[in-house]
């Protein structure tokens, strides 16, 4: 199972639609289909604001939940400021 988390204050607030998360999921699924290197049985995406507690909660839920993700990607957090907490 694949999960892609976008960390963005503005996308989480609805200022604009997140395109990066769904595109990352699409790219991984395309790679998996073309190469057979991965078996992707489903992709989940979510958007959270740049708040450590919300990022952590989503990642923990995906990794330790009832149906844990096998691969988790993060995107967003494009600024270089102390407020930016997106995991690398």
Tab-separated table of N, CA, C and O in Angstrom, residues 23-88:
chain	number	residue	atom	x	y	z
A	23	UNK	N	-0.087	13.467	-7.989
A	23	UNK	CA	0.879	13.230	-9.070
A	23	UNK	C	1.982	12.285	-8.616
A	23	UNK	O	2.425	11.415	-9.382
A	24	UNK	N	2.445	12.421	-7.387
A	24	UNK	CA	3.456	11.496	-6.866
A	24	UNK	C	2.900	10.077	-6.824
A	24	UNK	O	3.590	9.125	-7.213
A	25	UNK	N	1.669	9.922	-6.368
A	25	UNK	CA	1.042	8.596	-6.337
A	25	UNK	C	0.911	8.034	-7.746
A	25	UNK	O	1.209	6.858	-7.987
A	26	UNK	N	0.487	8.863	-8.688
A	26	UNK	CA	0.343	8.431	-10.066
A	26	UNK	C	1.689	7.979	-10.635
A	26	UNK	O	1.791	6.955	-11.306
A	27	UNK	N	2.749	8.742	-10.354
A	27	UNK	CA	4.076	8.405	-10.878
A	27	UNK	C	4.575	7.070	-10.321
A	27	UNK	O	5.139	6.257	-11.062
A	28	UNK	N	4.368	6.838	-9.031
A	28	UNK	CA	4.796	5.567	-8.436
A	28	UNK	C	3.984	4.417	-9.026
A	28	UNK	O	4.536	3.359	-9.364
A	29	UNK	N	2.679	4.617	-9.160
A	29	UNK	CA	1.833	3.570	-9.745
A	29	UNK	C	2.245	3.286	-11.194
A	29	UNK	O	2.280	2.129	-11.617
A	30	UNK	N	2.568	4.329	-11.967
A	30	UNK	CA	3.007	4.148	-13.352
A	30	UNK	C	4.329	3.393	-13.403
A	30	UNK	O	4.515	2.479	-14.217
A	31	UNK	N	5.261	3.762	-12.540
A	31	UNK	CA	6.545	3.064	-12.466
A	31	UNK	C	6.332	1.598	-12.115
A	31	UNK	O	6.923	0.706	-12.730
A	32	UNK	N	5.492	1.351	-11.136
A	32	UNK	CA	5.225	-0.020	-10.706
A	32	UNK	C	4.628	-0.832	-11.847
A	32	UNK	O	5.021	-1.972	-12.083
A	33	UNK	N	3.695	-0.229	-12.556
A	33	UNK	CA	3.062	-0.935	-13.659
A	33	UNK	C	3.997	-1.196	-14.821
A	33	UNK	O	3.957	-2.250	-15.452
A	34	UNK	N	4.873	-0.238	-15.098
A	34	UNK	CA	5.779	-0.359	-16.241
A	34	UNK	C	6.937	-1.305	-15.975
A	34	UNK	O	7.416	-1.971	-16.893
A	35	UNK	N	7.394	-1.372	-14.746
A	35	UNK	CA	8.600	-2.152	-14.452
A	35	UNK	C	8.327	-3.448	-13.712
A	35	UNK	O	9.164	-4.339	-13.723
A	36	UNK	N	7.207	-3.529	-13.035
A	36	UNK	CA	6.936	-4.688	-12.205
A	36	UNK	C	7.789	-4.717	-10.946
A	36	UNK	O	7.808	-5.702	-10.215
A	37	UNK	N	8.518	-3.618	-10.691
A	37	UNK	CA	9.413	-3.555	-9.542
A	37	UNK	C	8.656	-3.464	-8.221
A	37	UNK	O	9.186	-3.844	-7.182
A	38	UNK	N	7.436	-2.955	-8.269
A	38	UNK	CA	6.621	-2.789	-7.070
A	38	UNK	C	5.221	-3.299	-7.349
A	38	UNK	O	4.742	-3.223	-8.479
A	39	UNK	N	4.558	-3.771	-6.320
A	39	UNK	CA	3.156	-4.114	-6.417
A	39	UNK	C	2.403	-3.076	-5.592
A	39	UNK	O	2.531	-3.039	-4.374
A	40	UNK	N	1.675	-2.200	-6.264
A	40	UNK	CA	0.923	-1.149	-5.583
A	40	UNK	C	-0.540	-1.576	-5.576
A	40	UNK	O	-1.179	-1.633	-6.619
A	41	UNK	N	-1.049	-1.876	-4.390
A	41	UNK	CA	-2.424	-2.351	-4.277
A	41	UNK	C	-3.410	-1.236	-3.983
A	41	UNK	O	-4.599	-1.452	-3.964
A	42	UNK	N	-2.921	-0.053	-3.760
A	42	UNK	CA	-3.786	1.083	-3.486
A	42	UNK	C	-2.945	2.257	-3.060
A	42	UNK	O	-1.851	2.081	-2.537
A	43	UNK	N	-3.432	3.433	-3.328
A	43	UNK	CA	-2.696	4.641	-2.964
A	43	UNK	C	-3.620	5.554	-2.181
A	43	UNK	O	-4.750	5.809	-2.595
A	44	UNK	N	-3.133	6.033	-1.055
A	44	UNK	CA	-3.874	6.999	-0.270
A	44	UNK	C	-3.126	8.318	-0.276
A	44	UNK	O	-1.893	8.336	-0.256
A	45	UNK	N	-3.854	9.401	-0.364
A	45	UNK	CA	-3.233	10.719	-0.294
A	45	UNK	C	-3.961	11.538	0.756
A	45	UNK	O	-5.140	11.312	1.030
A	46	UNK	N	-3.244	12.477	1.338
A	46	UNK	CA	-3.831	13.387	2.317
A	46	UNK	C	-3.044	14.681	2.304
A	46	UNK	O	-1.892	14.731	1.864
A	47	UNK	N	-3.707	15.728	2.777
A	47	UNK	CA	-3.085	17.044	2.901
A	47	UNK	C	-3.265	17.496	4.343
A	47	UNK	O	-4.371	17.429	4.886
A	48	UNK	N	-2.173	17.938	4.959
A	48	UNK	CA	-2.228	18.482	6.315
A	48	UNK	C	-1.461	19.803	6.342
A	48	UNK	O	-0.568	20.017	5.530
A	49	UNK	N	-1.809	20.692	7.273
A	49	UNK	CA	-1.036	21.919	7.410
A	49	UNK	C	0.347	21.636	7.995
A	49	UNK	O	0.595	20.559	8.536
A	50	UNK	N	1.223	22.588	7.879
A	50	UNK	CA	2.605	22.465	8.355
A	50	UNK	C	2.635	22.602	9.878
A	50	UNK	O	3.168	23.562	10.422
A	51	UNK	N	2.038	21.635	10.530
A	51	UNK	CA	1.975	21.562	11.991
A	51	UNK	C	2.498	20.202	12.409
A	51	UNK	O	1.970	19.174	11.979
A	52	UNK	N	3.539	20.183	13.216
A	52	UNK	CA	4.197	18.933	13.603
A	52	UNK	C	3.203	17.884	14.086
A	52	UNK	O	3.278	16.719	13.701
A	53	UNK	N	2.248	18.267	14.929
A	53	UNK	CA	1.313	17.288	15.495
A	53	UNK	C	0.436	16.654	14.413
A	53	UNK	O	0.135	15.456	14.476
A	54	UNK	N	0.025	17.424	13.422
A	54	UNK	CA	-0.828	16.880	12.362
A	54	UNK	C	-0.044	16.000	11.405
A	54	UNK	O	-0.535	14.963	10.952
A	55	UNK	N	1.185	16.413	11.101
A	55	UNK	CA	2.056	15.588	10.254
A	55	UNK	C	2.312	14.257	10.957
A	55	UNK	O	2.155	13.178	10.374
A	56	UNK	N	2.683	14.328	12.226
A	56	UNK	CA	2.985	13.125	12.994
A	56	UNK	C	1.774	12.202	13.090
A	56	UNK	O	1.890	10.983	12.897
A	57	UNK	N	0.608	12.765	13.377
A	57	UNK	CA	-0.597	11.946	13.528
A	57	UNK	C	-0.913	11.183	12.249
A	57	UNK	O	-1.246	9.984	12.291
A	58	UNK	N	-0.807	11.843	11.113
A	58	UNK	CA	-1.112	11.177	9.844
A	58	UNK	C	-0.078	10.090	9.543
A	58	UNK	O	-0.420	8.980	9.132
A	59	UNK	N	1.202	10.395	9.752
A	59	UNK	CA	2.241	9.399	9.482
A	59	UNK	C	2.111	8.183	10.403
A	59	UNK	O	2.234	7.042	9.956
A	60	UNK	N	1.840	8.425	11.670
A	60	UNK	CA	1.668	7.314	12.617
A	60	UNK	C	0.452	6.473	12.227
A	60	UNK	O	0.505	5.238	12.245
A	61	UNK	N	-0.640	7.121	11.861
A	61	UNK	CA	-1.842	6.383	11.455
A	61	UNK	C	-1.558	5.501	10.238
A	61	UNK	O	-1.998	4.342	10.183
A	62	UNK	N	-0.833	6.032	9.266
A	62	UNK	CA	-0.518	5.252	8.075
A	62	UNK	C	0.462	4.124	8.367
A	62	UNK	O	0.381	3.067	7.776
A	63	UNK	N	1.395	4.349	9.268
A	63	UNK	CA	2.439	3.344	9.529
A	63	UNK	C	2.041	2.322	10.583
A	63	UNK	O	2.493	1.172	10.525
A	64	UNK	N	1.233	2.714	11.535
A	64	UNK	CA	0.892	1.834	12.649
A	64	UNK	C	-0.581	1.463	12.694
A	64	UNK	O	-1.029	0.835	13.651
A	65	UNK	N	-1.347	1.851	11.681
A	65	UNK	CA	-2.782	1.598	11.672
A	65	UNK	C	-3.125	0.157	11.358
A	65	UNK	O	-2.250	-0.713	11.224
A	66	UNK	N	-4.403	-0.111	11.187
A	66	UNK	CA	-4.893	-1.457	10.925
A	66	UNK	C	-4.381	-2.009	9.599
A	66	UNK	O	-4.139	-3.207	9.476
A	67	UNK	N	-4.219	-1.149	8.599
A	67	UNK	CA	-3.694	-1.570	7.292
A	67	UNK	C	-2.505	-0.669	6.966
A	67	UNK	O	-2.612	0.296	6.219
A	68	UNK	N	-1.342	-0.966	7.556
A	68	UNK	CA	-0.206	-0.055	7.414
A	68	UNK	C	0.289	0.071	5.972
A	68	UNK	O	0.199	-0.864	5.184
A	69	UNK	N	0.788	1.251	5.676
A	69	UNK	CA	1.372	1.515	4.366
A	69	UNK	C	2.745	0.863	4.283
A	69	UNK	O	3.468	0.773	5.273
A	70	UNK	N	3.088	0.408	3.089
A	70	UNK	CA	4.408	-0.172	2.844
A	70	UNK	C	5.404	0.890	2.405
A	70	UNK	O	6.604	0.731	2.593
A	71	UNK	N	4.890	1.948	1.801
A	71	UNK	CA	5.730	3.046	1.324
A	71	UNK	C	4.996	4.351	1.602
A	71	UNK	O	3.848	4.513	1.196
A	72	UNK	N	5.637	5.265	2.314
A	72	UNK	CA	5.061	6.572	2.610
A	72	UNK	C	5.984	7.634	2.033
A	72	UNK	O	7.181	7.654	2.329
A	73	UNK	N	5.426	8.497	1.211
A	73	UNK	CA	6.161	9.624	0.643
A	73	UNK	C	5.575	10.913	1.194
A	73	UNK	O	4.373	10.995	1.446
A	74	UNK	N	6.434	11.913	1.383
A	74	UNK	CA	5.952	13.234	1.776
A	74	UNK	C	6.354	14.236	0.708
A	74	UNK	O	7.379	14.084	0.044
A	75	UNK	N	5.528	15.251	0.572
A	75	UNK	CA	5.799	16.325	-0.365
A	75	UNK	C	5.315	17.615	0.276
A	75	UNK	O	4.525	17.603	1.207
A	76	UNK	N	5.812	18.747	-0.217
A	76	UNK	CA	5.420	20.032	0.343
A	76	UNK	C	6.502	20.578	1.251
A	76	UNK	O	7.653	20.146	1.199
A	77	UNK	N	6.124	21.524	2.102
A	77	UNK	CA	7.096	22.130	3.000
A	77	UNK	C	8.238	22.778	2.239
A	77	UNK	O	9.399	22.519	2.517
A	78	UNK	N	7.884	23.593	1.260
A	78	UNK	CA	8.898	24.128	0.352
A	78	UNK	C	9.679	25.307	0.906
A	78	UNK	O	10.661	25.720	0.309
A	79	UNK	N	9.274	25.843	2.029
A	79	UNK	CA	9.996	26.985	2.593
A	79	UNK	C	11.202	26.542	3.400
A	79	UNK	O	11.375	25.370	3.721
A	80	UNK	N	12.045	27.488	3.705
A	80	UNK	CA	13.233	27.218	4.546
A	80	UNK	C	13.131	28.096	5.777
A	80	UNK	O	13.827	29.097	5.906
A	81	UNK	N	12.240	27.749	6.662
A	81	UNK	CA	12.008	28.532	7.863
A	81	UNK	C	11.796	27.575	9.028
A	81	UNK	O	11.455	26.403	8.821
A	82	UNK	N	11.996	28.023	10.240
A	82	UNK	CA	11.789	27.152	11.409
A	82	UNK	C	10.382	26.525	11.447
A	82	UNK	O	10.215	25.450	11.993
A	83	UNK	N	9.400	27.184	10.870
A	83	UNK	CA	8.029	26.675	10.873
A	83	UNK	C	7.873	25.424	10.010
A	83	UNK	O	6.988	24.618	10.235
A	84	UNK	N	8.714	25.241	9.031
A	84	UNK	CA	8.602	24.121	8.113
A	84	UNK	C	9.049	22.834	8.795
A	84	UNK	O	10.215	22.711	9.178
A	85	UNK	N	8.134	21.873	8.922
A	85	UNK	CA	8.441	20.645	9.651
A	85	UNK	C	8.248	19.389	8.788
A	85	UNK	O	8.213	18.283	9.312
A	86	UNK	N	8.163	19.542	7.475
A	86	UNK	CA	7.972	18.383	6.608
A	86	UNK	C	9.186	17.475	6.700
A	86	UNK	O	10.306	17.920	6.516
A	87	UNK	N	8.954	16.175	6.966
A	87	UNK	CA	10.082	15.238	7.005
A	87	UNK	C	10.741	15.142	5.627
A	87	UNK	O	10.064	15.192	4.611
A	88	UNK	N	12.037	14.964	5.626
A	88	UNK	CA	12.765	14.820	4.362
A	88	UNK	C	12.649	13.398	3.864
A	88	UNK	O	12.602	12.486	4.586
